[in-house]
Amino acid sequence: LDGGGGGKVPVLAPAVDATTGRRIGTFVLLLKVASANNGPKALDNNATNNNTASSGLVSIVGLSTLTEHLGIAPYLDCDSPPPNSQQVASPPTVAGIRRRQVATMGSFVTPRFLEYMAHVRKRDASLLKDRYDGYYQSLTSEVEDESDVPLFKRRTPRPFRPSNSRGDALLAGIGFNVHIQSLSLNILQEDGSNPAMQARQAAVTQSVTHGAPADHARGFGEKANEDGNASVGVVGDSSKDSAPRGGLRRLESRRLEMAKELDDSVTGLISAVGDHFKSRSQSTASRQQSSIKPSRHIPPNLPAILHYRTKSMECSQRLHSVTWDIAVRRANCFSQALGIAVTSYMASLSDGGPAWSRGFGGVWARHGYLVVFEGLLSAVGKELGMIEDASVAISMLRMVSVVLMPDDTNFTTAPNGNDASRQRIPVPHSPYVRWVHLTSQTTPQSSSKTHYRLEIGLDPSFYLSRVPEPLKNGVPVRFFPILFQMGVDIRQWGVNAGRSVAMIQMKDKSSKGIGGVGGDADTEVGENEPNSGSILDDGDEDEGDSIPDNEINIALNVEGYRKLNAYAHSANPTMVDVTPASAPAPAFDSSEQQSSQQVPQQPLHPTLVSLSEAIRTSAGKMEHAVLDRAATACQRFGGGSTVFCKSGKDRTAMQVTFKQAQFVQRFMDKKDDRAVLEDTPISYENVFAKSTLMRKHGNRIPICEKNAGEPKFAFNPLQRKFMPEMLRPEAGLCTWSKPET
């Protein structure tokens, strides 16, 4: 090798006959490597290389490469092992022997695939960088005045993102239609010295409402590249289904299957190579007698070895391609979910929130901040993909710790020497939050153990007066995220009944018959059946895969229950002589797919009996009680609540107003000040009346106009007919005409 320093070292490579396997000569190679930057540069042994493969996007989003432990080259998303790491340990281990065997088999990808992946990764990395620069510029400099542009038509990065911008790739990292829905109950009291009535805050309830934290821009069907090929179609002619469909949960499940298929193929290759050497060893004696030097070369045309080698390469390439696609998708979805969770956390610190009114700050510091997401999506079509994306993005929040800090304007540089002002992202639109700073740390040798630390710089006076003592002095608070999911519209009804929306719509029209026989009893006076238009809200028809998943809702709810039960035993222990301060913290790192094995099975917490029963009986039906009782439990444990559907404006509005009405009714019906609000029995007839009042005169209709340009909920008569009674709006508040989107 000639590195430019004058010393030349030849490289000797044996020349082997491909037919006989005999060595017939030697190639002498002299490679000259030159740097494009004015010649070669001397390596600095003391320099730290931060651009390692293990610090790339795959590790940052918490994915394990699934190939690192196999020793399969090339190492695209993990660091190459040290030169001596492939030596078999003494005594040898099965894993060590296997890694050594695989290391002798060369690369498991083709040059064409590496070129393709380099193009894809460069493109995606450029998009992420452009997005970051656009967001940063929007926060730190003057942006174009859009005061004359309706909110639902704006497409520049801003704190509010309308729901009809779901498909905009530039805005894919921002949660859309995010609002804090707050209801404050005040008691009016007479002041003898002042004829005016004085208001005293008595109770506050808050929920964050938003659209589904999913990668809407990338879609949920088979993705094509610029050449029209499937996203991983270059891996081989046999990979017809190499681009899985769906959201993250389904993609990651398929990825595990691919890893198992790769492992099996490599095992078959090792076995085929071993069989070849065994068969050749039988002729060693005769070769030695004829003075033929034995060769360890493996002819490339042996059928068994060729089969497993080709299959291993195809599996490796599919796995690498899907891993990158999942990593980008995770980054987009997690960014949205993180913003929503932080919004919920900061709202819980406000006056009347659980941190102050019920002293939950200490519980959060020890056991984590409970944040419960209530999903209203249907398990079919695009919304099934949204469920799959949201479930993984929400579970990723367990890797986040939040630290509240007083703003320190005297900093100059960050620990690594970079400009700290570039790292601390300013928040100019908030009177209390000055900046945020997010860092990630990956545990060595384990790229799946990524943890995020989010520092939030607060106005110093706000920090001193409003942040509870247990959360001061740099105390990190980990998120404890839980998802409960239940479809509540006609599409979910169709999934449960085994029928499509089109079949339901045709049957509904035909059932009215001649003269209106069999008409819809729920249709009110003045409510006409739409002649055309979308059956779905926002005029967003489903495309591609319309196969429903009848099991995902109950699977997610069972996972959610197990996590909530673990949190309940930690934050609200029932054992004698055990307090929240002495109870062990719940398990944060249980994976979404393996929660049943990793989360210890604990007895049913007494406050979750009704939730457990609702989940148990929810198979095959729209059991709204799952969401209702999960929300009540979350409020009992001082957690934050979020509600979402596809757009965060229609079904979400029905759910959040129903929750608010329940809160008001419980407060009004509570007879004893010492009683727990969540245990107060209520009349649901009064709750329904208050829900209607809030939908008609509250802020949800203006939010619809803000997002779609029309001040009505996007439900038609057929949709209303199949919604649960507690979520069914008045007909006069709805429209079935397509809004301008």
XYZ file of C-alpha atoms in Angstrom:
741
model
C 0.000 0.000 0.000
C 1.242 3.454 -0.866
C -0.139 6.031 1.562
C 1.891 8.830 0.094
C 4.623 8.580 2.713
C 7.099 6.786 0.469
C 6.802 3.343 2.068
C 5.371 0.763 -0.321
C 4.067 -2.586 0.908
C 2.898 -5.107 -1.714
C -0.327 -6.999 -1.198
C -0.148 -10.683 -2.188
C -3.400 -12.321 -3.264
C -3.566 -16.015 -4.237
C -4.830 -16.946 -7.711
C -7.090 -20.010 -7.487
C -8.585 -22.141 -10.244
C -12.370 -21.802 -9.872
C -12.921 -25.353 -11.159
C -10.374 -27.396 -9.234
C -9.773 -25.106 -6.275
C -6.009 -25.427 -6.779
C -3.691 -22.478 -6.303
C -2.104 -21.643 -9.622
C -0.233 -18.421 -8.837
C -0.110 -15.126 -6.973
C -1.360 -11.618 -7.767
C 0.833 -8.756 -6.570
C -1.212 -5.612 -5.985
C 0.055 -2.102 -5.353
C -2.739 0.259 -4.305
C -2.185 3.990 -4.150
C -4.690 5.864 -1.999
C -4.771 9.662 -2.169
C -6.941 12.107 -0.299
C -9.045 14.588 -2.246
C -7.978 17.302 0.218
C -4.402 18.027 -0.918
C -3.000 14.601 -0.276
C -3.135 12.238 2.655
C -3.390 13.481 6.206
C -1.726 11.972 9.218
C -4.081 10.378 11.679
C -4.383 11.950 15.090
C -4.606 9.112 17.597
C -5.902 11.505 20.236
C -8.748 12.825 18.078
C -12.263 11.640 18.808
C -14.352 10.552 15.841
C -17.950 11.406 16.589
C -19.197 10.304 13.170
C -19.303 6.602 13.973
C -21.879 4.245 12.554
C -23.228 3.538 16.027
C -24.092 7.229 16.454
C -26.161 7.334 13.269
C -29.902 7.646 12.823
C -30.643 3.954 13.434
C -29.124 4.101 16.911
C -30.456 7.575 17.684
C -34.050 6.402 17.251
C -33.430 3.410 19.526
C -33.269 0.600 16.973
C -31.048 -2.443 17.368
C -29.292 -3.344 14.116
C -30.207 -7.048 14.557
C -27.042 -7.930 12.563
C -24.363 -6.804 15.000
C -24.448 -9.962 17.118
C -24.282 -12.091 13.960
C -21.029 -10.477 12.801
C -22.469 -9.920 9.316
C -20.492 -7.457 7.206
C -20.650 -4.718 6.139
C -21.438 -2.870 9.356
C -23.731 -0.148 8.000
C -25.317 0.927 11.305
C -22.902 -0.302 13.959
C -19.182 0.102 14.476
C -16.815 -2.410 12.908
C -15.376 -4.790 15.525
C -11.745 -4.359 16.616
C -9.175 -6.431 14.670
C -8.847 -9.073 17.406
C -12.525 -9.307 18.271
C -13.155 -12.162 15.818
C -10.724 -14.471 17.604
C -12.441 -17.352 19.329
C -12.373 -17.018 23.099
C -10.847 -19.631 25.347
C -12.796 -21.647 26.187
C -14.663 -21.097 22.896
C -18.320 -20.078 22.951
C -20.958 -20.980 20.388
C -21.564 -17.301 19.589
C -17.833 -16.610 19.258
C -17.297 -19.534 16.902
C -20.261 -18.448 14.793
C -19.042 -14.842 14.544
C -15.613 -16.103 13.460
C -17.171 -18.311 10.795
C -19.350 -15.486 9.432
C -16.406 -13.051 9.442
C -14.558 -15.258 6.937
C -17.412 -15.124 4.412
C -16.957 -11.560 3.197
C -19.635 -8.972 2.511
C -23.312 -9.871 2.493
C -24.419 -7.036 0.221
C -23.696 -6.219 -3.403
C -21.918 -3.069 -4.630
C -25.114 -2.102 -6.438
C -27.076 -2.250 -3.201
C -24.482 -0.167 -1.353
C -24.678 2.449 -4.099
C -28.472 2.451 -3.867
C -28.472 2.758 -0.068
C -25.906 5.557 -0.209
C -28.244 7.458 -2.519
C -31.301 6.836 -0.321
C -29.549 7.761 2.915
C -27.986 10.866 1.453
C -31.388 11.982 0.188
C -33.161 11.338 3.493
C -30.378 12.921 5.543
C -30.549 15.990 3.323
C -34.311 16.218 3.890
C -33.834 15.995 7.662
C -31.160 18.691 7.573
C -33.283 20.984 5.394
C -36.193 20.476 7.775
C -34.080 21.346 10.805
C -32.707 24.454 9.087
C -36.227 25.513 8.129
C -37.526 25.082 11.673
C -34.536 26.872 13.185
C -34.833 29.778 10.763
C -38.542 30.076 11.507
C -37.749 30.374 15.223
C -34.762 32.698 15.053
C -35.495 35.086 12.193
C -38.310 37.034 10.658
C -40.570 34.914 8.502
C -42.920 35.918 5.758
C -46.018 37.693 6.987
C -48.988 35.378 6.463
C -51.604 37.360 8.349
C -53.754 37.484 5.210
C -53.509 33.696 4.694
C -56.143 31.572 6.485
C -54.664 29.291 9.122
C -55.740 26.128 7.343
C -53.802 27.178 4.221
C -50.481 27.997 5.878
C -47.562 25.680 5.164
C -44.569 27.377 6.795
C -43.109 25.920 10.021
C -45.014 27.525 12.876
C -46.165 26.519 16.380
C -49.607 25.699 14.954
C -49.808 23.213 12.101
C -53.260 22.648 10.520
C -54.568 19.125 10.178
C -54.883 19.314 6.399
C -51.080 19.661 6.154
C -50.609 16.004 7.095
C -49.016 15.142 3.764
C -46.486 17.988 3.816
C -43.000 16.455 4.171
C -41.427 19.717 5.401
C -43.776 19.804 8.391
C -43.585 16.062 9.157
C -41.645 16.625 12.382
C -44.278 18.935 13.925
C -47.348 17.627 15.716
C -50.456 18.966 14.010
C -53.590 20.572 15.402
C -52.130 20.503 18.932
C -54.168 22.385 21.552
C -54.385 22.401 25.328
C -58.049 21.952 26.197
C -58.403 23.440 29.679
C -61.528 23.793 31.816
C -61.404 25.787 35.045
C -64.250 25.694 37.557
C -64.522 28.830 39.677
C -66.714 29.438 42.727
C -68.232 32.905 42.886
C -68.244 34.430 46.343
C -69.641 37.690 47.646
C -67.218 40.150 49.206
C -68.846 42.377 51.821
C -66.554 45.290 51.005
C -66.980 44.855 47.266
C -70.358 44.410 45.570
C -68.689 42.511 42.716
C -68.569 38.729 42.910
C -65.100 37.282 43.563
C -64.073 34.133 41.714
C -62.058 31.423 43.447
C -60.582 28.634 41.348
C -61.906 25.316 42.620
C -60.827 22.712 40.069
C -59.030 22.427 36.735
C -58.940 19.686 34.126
C -56.720 19.634 31.060
C -56.217 17.480 28.011
C -53.986 17.933 25.010
C -55.834 17.328 21.737
C -53.971 16.590 18.522
C -53.847 14.635 15.295
C -52.347 11.167 15.091
C -48.521 11.251 15.548
C -47.824 9.280 12.367
C -45.736 9.636 9.224
C -48.577 10.754 6.963
C -46.158 12.199 4.383
C -44.507 8.828 3.685
C -47.853 7.057 3.603
C -48.761 3.532 4.631
C -48.567 1.559 1.379
C -45.709 0.260 -0.747
C -43.198 3.071 -1.213
C -41.617 3.641 -4.602
C -38.317 5.304 -5.400
C -37.556 7.734 -8.188
C -37.164 4.886 -10.659
C -40.581 3.473 -9.844
C -39.135 0.436 -8.071
C -40.183 -0.678 -4.618
C -38.100 0.842 -1.871
C -35.907 -2.257 -1.596
C -36.535 -3.721 -5.033
C -32.835 -3.747 -5.912
C -32.028 -6.619 -3.582
C -32.963 -9.403 -5.936
C -35.540 -10.667 -8.378
C -37.107 -12.917 -5.758
C -38.009 -10.070 -3.402
C -41.420 -9.319 -4.834
C -42.837 -8.413 -1.419
C -39.666 -6.765 -0.144
C -41.393 -3.472 0.733
C -43.772 -4.219 3.605
C -46.899 -2.152 3.951
C -48.296 -0.449 7.034
C -47.061 1.596 9.970
C -44.194 1.130 12.395
C -45.675 -1.617 14.541
C -46.271 -3.853 11.521
C -42.975 -2.908 9.861
C -40.970 -3.667 12.984
C -42.705 -7.004 13.391
C -41.852 -7.837 9.775
C -38.269 -6.675 10.407
C -37.889 -9.203 13.222
C -39.107 -11.895 10.834
C -36.518 -10.762 8.282
C -33.774 -10.966 10.907
C -34.845 -14.509 11.775
C -34.881 -15.427 8.083
C -31.357 -13.991 7.702
C -30.153 -15.903 10.751
C -31.559 -19.140 9.342
C -29.949 -18.485 5.935
C -26.547 -17.818 7.504
C -26.901 -20.987 9.560
C -27.634 -22.887 6.355
C -24.597 -21.310 4.675
C -22.308 -22.268 7.553
C -23.661 -25.805 7.439
C -23.166 -26.023 3.652
C -19.561 -24.803 3.954
C -18.954 -27.323 6.745
C -20.368 -30.141 4.611
C -18.076 -29.095 1.755
C -14.960 -29.278 3.944
C -16.072 -32.626 5.371
C -16.484 -34.125 1.931
C -13.157 -32.720 0.810
C -11.356 -34.044 3.892
C -12.205 -37.570 2.785
C -9.952 -37.110 -0.244
C -7.112 -35.461 1.688
C -5.051 -38.643 1.896
C -5.180 -39.283 -1.841
C -4.286 -35.613 -2.517
C -1.291 -35.859 -0.228
C -0.126 -39.056 -1.936
C -0.266 -37.291 -5.288
C 1.644 -34.283 -3.831
C -1.282 -31.947 -4.473
C -1.263 -29.149 -1.939
C -4.652 -28.985 -0.187
C -6.614 -25.736 -0.665
C -9.152 -24.100 1.620
C -10.698 -22.210 -1.280
C -14.453 -22.750 -1.732
C -15.550 -22.984 -5.365
C -18.381 -20.491 -5.984
C -20.436 -22.856 -8.123
C -21.389 -25.412 -5.471
C -25.234 -25.503 -5.518
C -25.896 -25.590 -1.762
C -23.379 -22.864 -0.935
C -24.543 -20.721 -3.868
C -28.172 -21.061 -2.744
C -27.588 -20.051 0.866
C -25.090 -17.342 -0.059
C -27.566 -15.722 -2.461
C -30.425 -16.047 0.004
C -28.315 -14.585 2.830
C -27.399 -11.589 0.705
C -31.017 -10.962 -0.265
C -32.141 -11.213 3.371
C -29.316 -8.931 4.530
C -30.156 -6.294 1.941
C -33.873 -6.377 2.701
C -33.112 -6.061 6.408
C -30.760 -3.099 5.929
C -33.260 -1.333 3.662
C -36.254 -1.838 5.942
C -34.170 -0.851 8.974
C -33.355 2.510 7.409
C -36.962 3.072 6.335
C -38.125 2.350 9.893
C -35.458 4.653 11.334
C -36.611 7.610 9.224
C -40.230 6.858 10.023
C -39.440 6.622 13.743
C -37.680 9.985 13.628
C -40.695 11.682 12.046
C -43.268 10.109 14.372
C -41.206 10.472 17.552
C -40.637 14.171 16.898
C -44.402 14.715 16.856
C -45.060 12.555 19.927
C -42.309 14.283 21.921
C -43.760 17.730 21.280
C -47.201 16.535 22.367
C -45.889 14.879 25.551
C -43.857 17.950 26.540
C -46.950 20.113 25.976
C -48.890 17.868 28.351
C -46.097 17.969 30.947
C -45.834 21.749 30.925
C -49.631 22.093 31.102
C -49.657 19.881 34.205
C -47.356 22.395 35.922
C -49.831 25.254 35.495
C -52.097 26.637 38.205
C -54.573 24.006 39.297
C -52.669 21.220 37.582
C -51.844 17.953 39.368
C -48.329 19.127 40.267
C -49.804 21.876 42.475
C -53.374 20.967 43.357
C -52.579 17.407 44.466
C -48.808 17.454 45.001
C -47.811 14.940 42.328
C -44.423 16.546 41.631
C -42.637 14.143 43.982
C -44.404 11.165 42.413
C -43.247 12.227 38.950
C -39.665 12.652 40.132
C -39.559 9.095 41.500
C -41.952 7.124 39.298
C -42.088 9.148 36.093
C -44.670 11.403 34.504
C -47.664 9.323 33.462
C -49.057 10.451 30.093
C -52.006 8.523 28.678
C -52.831 8.795 24.982
C -56.459 8.074 24.064
C -56.684 7.020 20.412
C -59.950 7.087 18.456
C -58.691 5.587 15.183
C -60.267 2.687 13.304
C -58.214 -0.456 12.700
C -58.496 -0.490 8.906
C -56.948 1.296 5.930
C -54.775 4.342 6.513
C -55.946 4.679 10.087
C -54.591 1.223 10.876
C -51.196 2.473 9.709
C -51.622 5.546 11.907
C -52.324 3.326 14.913
C -49.191 1.319 14.142
C -47.069 4.470 13.823
C -48.515 6.139 16.915
C -48.104 3.071 19.131
C -44.350 2.900 18.470
C -43.820 6.673 18.648
C -45.629 6.799 21.993
C -43.631 3.868 23.364
C -40.396 5.666 22.380
C -41.260 8.420 24.865
C -40.131 6.104 27.667
C -36.566 6.912 26.574
C -37.029 10.613 27.418
C -36.127 12.395 30.658
C -37.152 16.046 31.084
C -35.140 18.493 33.191
C -36.515 21.935 34.090
C -33.832 24.605 34.413
C -33.769 28.366 35.027
C -32.617 30.277 31.974
C -28.905 31.075 32.136
C -27.984 33.673 29.551
C -24.292 33.668 30.540
C -23.372 30.535 28.608
C -20.974 30.812 25.665
C -20.089 27.386 24.354
C -21.335 23.876 24.796
C -19.167 21.125 26.351
C -18.097 19.834 22.932
C -17.006 23.267 21.797
C -19.916 23.904 19.460
C -21.950 27.062 19.647
C -24.427 26.495 22.457
C -26.875 28.960 20.944
C -27.178 26.551 18.025
C -27.840 23.659 20.382
C -30.291 25.473 22.625
C -33.295 25.961 20.416
C -35.053 29.235 21.291
C -38.802 29.365 21.941
C -39.617 33.000 21.126
C -43.419 32.705 21.192
C -43.619 31.600 24.851
C -43.510 34.059 27.781
C -42.207 31.342 30.128
C -40.175 28.842 28.073
C -36.933 30.376 26.783
C -35.222 27.443 25.082
C -35.046 23.660 24.780
C -32.005 21.408 24.390
C -32.279 17.729 23.399
C -29.378 15.284 23.587
C -29.227 11.537 23.053
C -26.930 8.964 24.582
C -26.514 5.373 23.478
C -25.208 2.721 25.838
C -21.974 1.215 24.399
C -22.414 -2.123 22.601
C -26.194 -1.741 22.745
C -27.649 0.588 20.151
C -31.193 -0.144 21.335
C -30.559 1.466 24.747
C -30.862 5.065 23.615
C -31.888 7.688 26.158
C -32.842 11.294 25.554
C -32.347 14.192 27.928
C -34.542 17.200 27.212
C -33.557 20.344 29.082
C -36.163 23.116 29.168
C -34.923 26.598 30.040
C -37.585 28.595 31.909
C -37.930 32.226 32.814
C -36.099 32.501 36.180
C -39.035 34.071 38.041
C -41.404 31.456 36.630
C -38.977 28.694 37.636
C -38.698 29.950 41.221
C -42.410 30.536 41.775
C -44.136 27.886 39.662
C -41.926 24.790 39.517
C -42.554 22.446 42.495
C -39.532 21.812 44.717
C -39.259 18.081 43.861
C -38.737 19.038 40.195
C -36.028 21.656 40.756
C -32.229 21.377 40.948
C -31.825 19.408 37.744
C -34.078 16.501 38.749
C -34.814 14.405 35.622
C -38.397 13.223 35.153
C -38.902 10.280 32.824
C -41.997 9.946 30.715
C -44.192 6.931 31.377
C -46.295 6.784 28.176
C -49.323 4.537 27.713
C -51.673 4.173 24.752
C -55.298 3.090 24.910
C -57.002 2.761 21.545
C -60.625 2.244 20.485
C -62.245 3.011 17.142
C -65.545 4.852 17.544
C -66.876 5.365 14.025
C -68.485 3.494 11.173
C -65.209 2.044 9.932
C -64.484 0.378 13.275
C -68.061 -0.906 13.371
C -67.421 -2.430 9.939
C -64.180 -4.053 11.146
C -66.004 -5.619 14.076
C -68.870 -6.768 11.865
C -66.607 -8.007 9.071
C -68.035 -5.546 6.556
C -66.570 -2.664 4.585
C -67.767 0.911 4.765
C -68.981 0.717 1.155
C -71.174 -2.289 2.019
C -72.611 -0.468 5.030
C -73.315 2.632 2.953
C -75.085 0.658 0.223
C -77.131 -1.310 2.742
C -78.083 1.883 4.581
C -79.351 3.479 1.351
C -81.221 0.371 0.192
C -82.783 -0.195 3.622
C -84.664 3.073 3.290
C -86.533 1.441 0.444
C -89.375 2.937 -1.534
C -91.245 5.488 0.456
C -88.655 5.574 3.216
C -89.461 2.172 4.745
C -86.696 1.147 7.073
C -85.318 4.666 7.322
C -82.745 5.802 9.836
C -84.505 6.331 13.134
C -81.616 8.457 14.348
C -81.928 10.983 11.540
C -83.321 14.203 12.869
C -85.700 16.690 11.300
C -83.971 18.707 8.609
C -81.136 16.197 8.267
C -80.808 14.878 4.741
C -78.723 12.048 3.435
C -75.709 13.271 1.438
C -75.832 12.533 -2.255
C -72.081 12.413 -2.662
C -68.870 13.141 -0.895
C -66.519 11.229 1.286
C -67.730 8.851 3.955
C -64.562 9.765 5.839
C -63.875 12.985 7.680
C -61.616 15.552 6.000
C -62.489 14.112 2.599
C -59.490 11.805 2.905
C -60.281 8.523 1.203
C -58.308 5.399 2.063
C -55.835 4.105 -0.469
C -54.075 0.775 -0.793
C -54.278 -1.830 1.931
C -57.809 -1.995 3.344
C -57.410 -5.286 5.226
C -58.535 -4.685 8.825
C -56.740 -5.835 11.950
C -59.254 -7.314 14.359
C -56.716 -7.860 17.129
C -54.639 -4.680 17.368
C -57.024 -2.695 19.589
C -57.318 -5.342 22.276
C -53.571 -6.105 22.047
C -52.681 -2.443 22.586
C -55.196 -2.073 25.397
C -53.894 -5.153 27.203
C -50.351 -3.765 26.905
C -51.598 -0.412 28.174
C -53.382 -2.003 31.110
C -50.257 -3.935 32.180
C -48.172 -0.779 32.120
C -50.787 1.259 33.965
C -51.143 -1.497 36.551
C -47.367 -1.438 37.143
C -47.434 2.341 37.507
C -50.410 2.192 39.865
C -48.614 -0.223 42.201
C -45.624 2.156 42.296
C -47.383 5.532 42.503
C -50.355 4.388 44.586
C -49.244 1.232 46.454
C -51.816 -0.853 48.281
C -49.432 -2.929 50.413
C -49.147 -2.183 54.101
C -46.223 0.043 55.112
C -45.448 0.871 51.473
C -45.680 4.492 50.337
C -45.069 6.111 46.938
C -41.701 7.291 48.296
C -40.619 3.744 49.192
C -42.276 1.795 46.379
C -39.977 0.668 43.545
C -40.190 2.575 40.266
C -42.148 0.896 37.475
C -40.340 -0.764 34.578
C -39.702 1.911 31.954
C -37.876 -0.132 29.340
C -40.406 -2.834 28.537
C -40.685 -3.134 24.777
C -44.049 -2.784 23.077
C -44.106 -6.266 21.596
C -42.639 -8.102 24.598
C -44.318 -6.337 27.498
C -45.904 -9.557 28.723
C -42.451 -11.093 29.273
C -40.580 -8.039 30.550
C -43.152 -6.365 32.801
C -43.570 -8.427 35.996
C -47.068 -9.779 36.406
C -48.586 -7.982 39.371
C -51.959 -8.387 41.049
C -54.777 -6.255 39.729
C -54.696 -2.835 41.343
C -58.077 -2.196 42.988
C -58.564 1.101 41.141
C -58.237 -0.644 37.755
C -60.836 -3.384 38.165
C -63.408 -1.656 35.959
C -60.785 -0.895 33.276
C -59.652 -4.521 33.244
C -63.232 -5.698 32.850
C -63.902 -3.241 30.015
C -60.835 -4.462 28.118
C -61.730 -8.094 28.705
C -65.188 -7.639 27.166
C -64.109 -5.303 24.343
C -63.168 -7.921 21.757
C -65.179 -7.411 18.597
C -67.083 -4.299 19.656
C -66.718 -0.553 20.134
C -66.281 -0.467 23.903
C -65.913 3.220 24.705
C -65.658 2.373 28.409
C -62.007 1.395 27.799
C -61.114 5.003 27.016
C -63.442 6.389 29.668
C -62.006 4.310 32.518
C -58.402 4.735 31.369
C -58.872 8.511 31.413
C -60.375 8.361 34.901
C -57.447 6.263 36.159
C -54.973 8.685 34.599
C -56.633 11.599 36.404
C -56.563 9.658 39.676
C -52.794 9.084 39.396
C -52.008 12.708 38.491
C -51.061 11.964 34.897
C -51.390 13.950 31.719
C -54.088 13.116 29.182
C -54.059 13.483 25.407
C -56.825 12.688 22.911
C -56.337 12.126 19.192
C -57.963 10.872 16.044
C -56.748 11.263 12.469
C -57.110 15.047 12.336
C -57.637 15.899 16.005
C -60.743 17.983 15.388
C -63.943 15.909 14.997
C -63.906 12.639 16.934
C -61.359 14.241 19.262
C -63.789 17.083 19.965
C -66.530 14.625 20.910
C -64.252 12.748 23.324
C -62.682 15.752 25.062
C -66.019 17.518 25.598
C -67.470 14.319 27.042
C -64.524 14.110 29.463
C -64.989 17.717 30.479
C -68.693 17.199 31.074
C -67.898 14.208 33.298
C -65.441 16.311 35.287
C -67.999 19.080 35.817
C -70.715 16.634 36.838
C -68.464 14.843 39.316
C -67.456 18.154 40.852
C -71.082 19.241 41.193
C -72.264 15.895 42.602
C -69.428 15.435 45.097
C -70.969 15.678 48.569
C -67.872 15.391 50.724
C -64.793 17.552 50.234
C -62.666 14.663 51.466
C -64.068 12.291 48.844
C -62.016 11.402 45.750
C -63.428 13.167 42.707
C -62.956 10.141 40.446
C -65.077 7.961 42.774
C -68.118 10.272 42.631
C -71.116 8.589 40.942
C -72.716 10.698 38.229
C -75.848 10.825 36.092
C -74.908 10.318 32.462
C -78.082 12.030 31.294
C -76.710 15.253 32.781
C -73.273 14.505 31.324
C -74.719 14.164 27.808
C -76.508 17.495 28.167
C -73.335 19.255 29.281
C -71.359 17.626 26.469
C -73.777 19.044 23.913
C -73.538 22.465 25.520
C -69.735 22.440 25.304
C -69.757 21.258 21.701
C -72.170 23.989 20.704
C -70.697 26.917 22.618
C -67.140 25.830 23.419
C -63.956 26.166 21.423
C -64.122 23.005 19.337
C -66.116 24.438 16.400
C -63.648 27.343 16.013
C -60.887 24.712 15.955
C -62.685 22.988 13.059
C -62.771 26.283 11.170
C -59.130 26.887 12.029
C -58.172 23.564 10.421
C -60.603 23.106 7.558
C -62.129 26.507 6.853
C -65.646 25.455 7.852
C -67.194 25.911 11.320
C -68.824 22.487 11.580
C -67.901 18.951 12.544
C -67.179 16.678 9.570
C -69.805 14.010 10.287
C -72.620 12.947 7.978
C -75.828 11.177 9.082
C -74.440 7.704 8.423
C -71.342 8.407 10.494
C -73.441 9.793 13.346
C -75.643 6.734 13.301
C -72.769 4.367 14.111
C -71.043 6.487 16.777
C -71.422 5.688 20.482
C -74.184 7.722 22.082
C -71.879 9.716 24.337
C -69.856 10.881 21.311
C -72.762 11.611 18.962
C -73.083 15.329 18.155
C -76.242 17.236 17.340
C -77.101 17.156 13.649
C -77.060 20.941 13.387
C -73.379 21.004 14.312
C -72.344 18.678 11.464
C -71.725 18.889 7.759
C -71.029 16.299 5.102
C -69.835 18.690 2.428
C -66.135 18.452 1.753
C -64.268 21.354 3.337
C -61.631 23.086 1.292
C -58.512 21.045 2.044
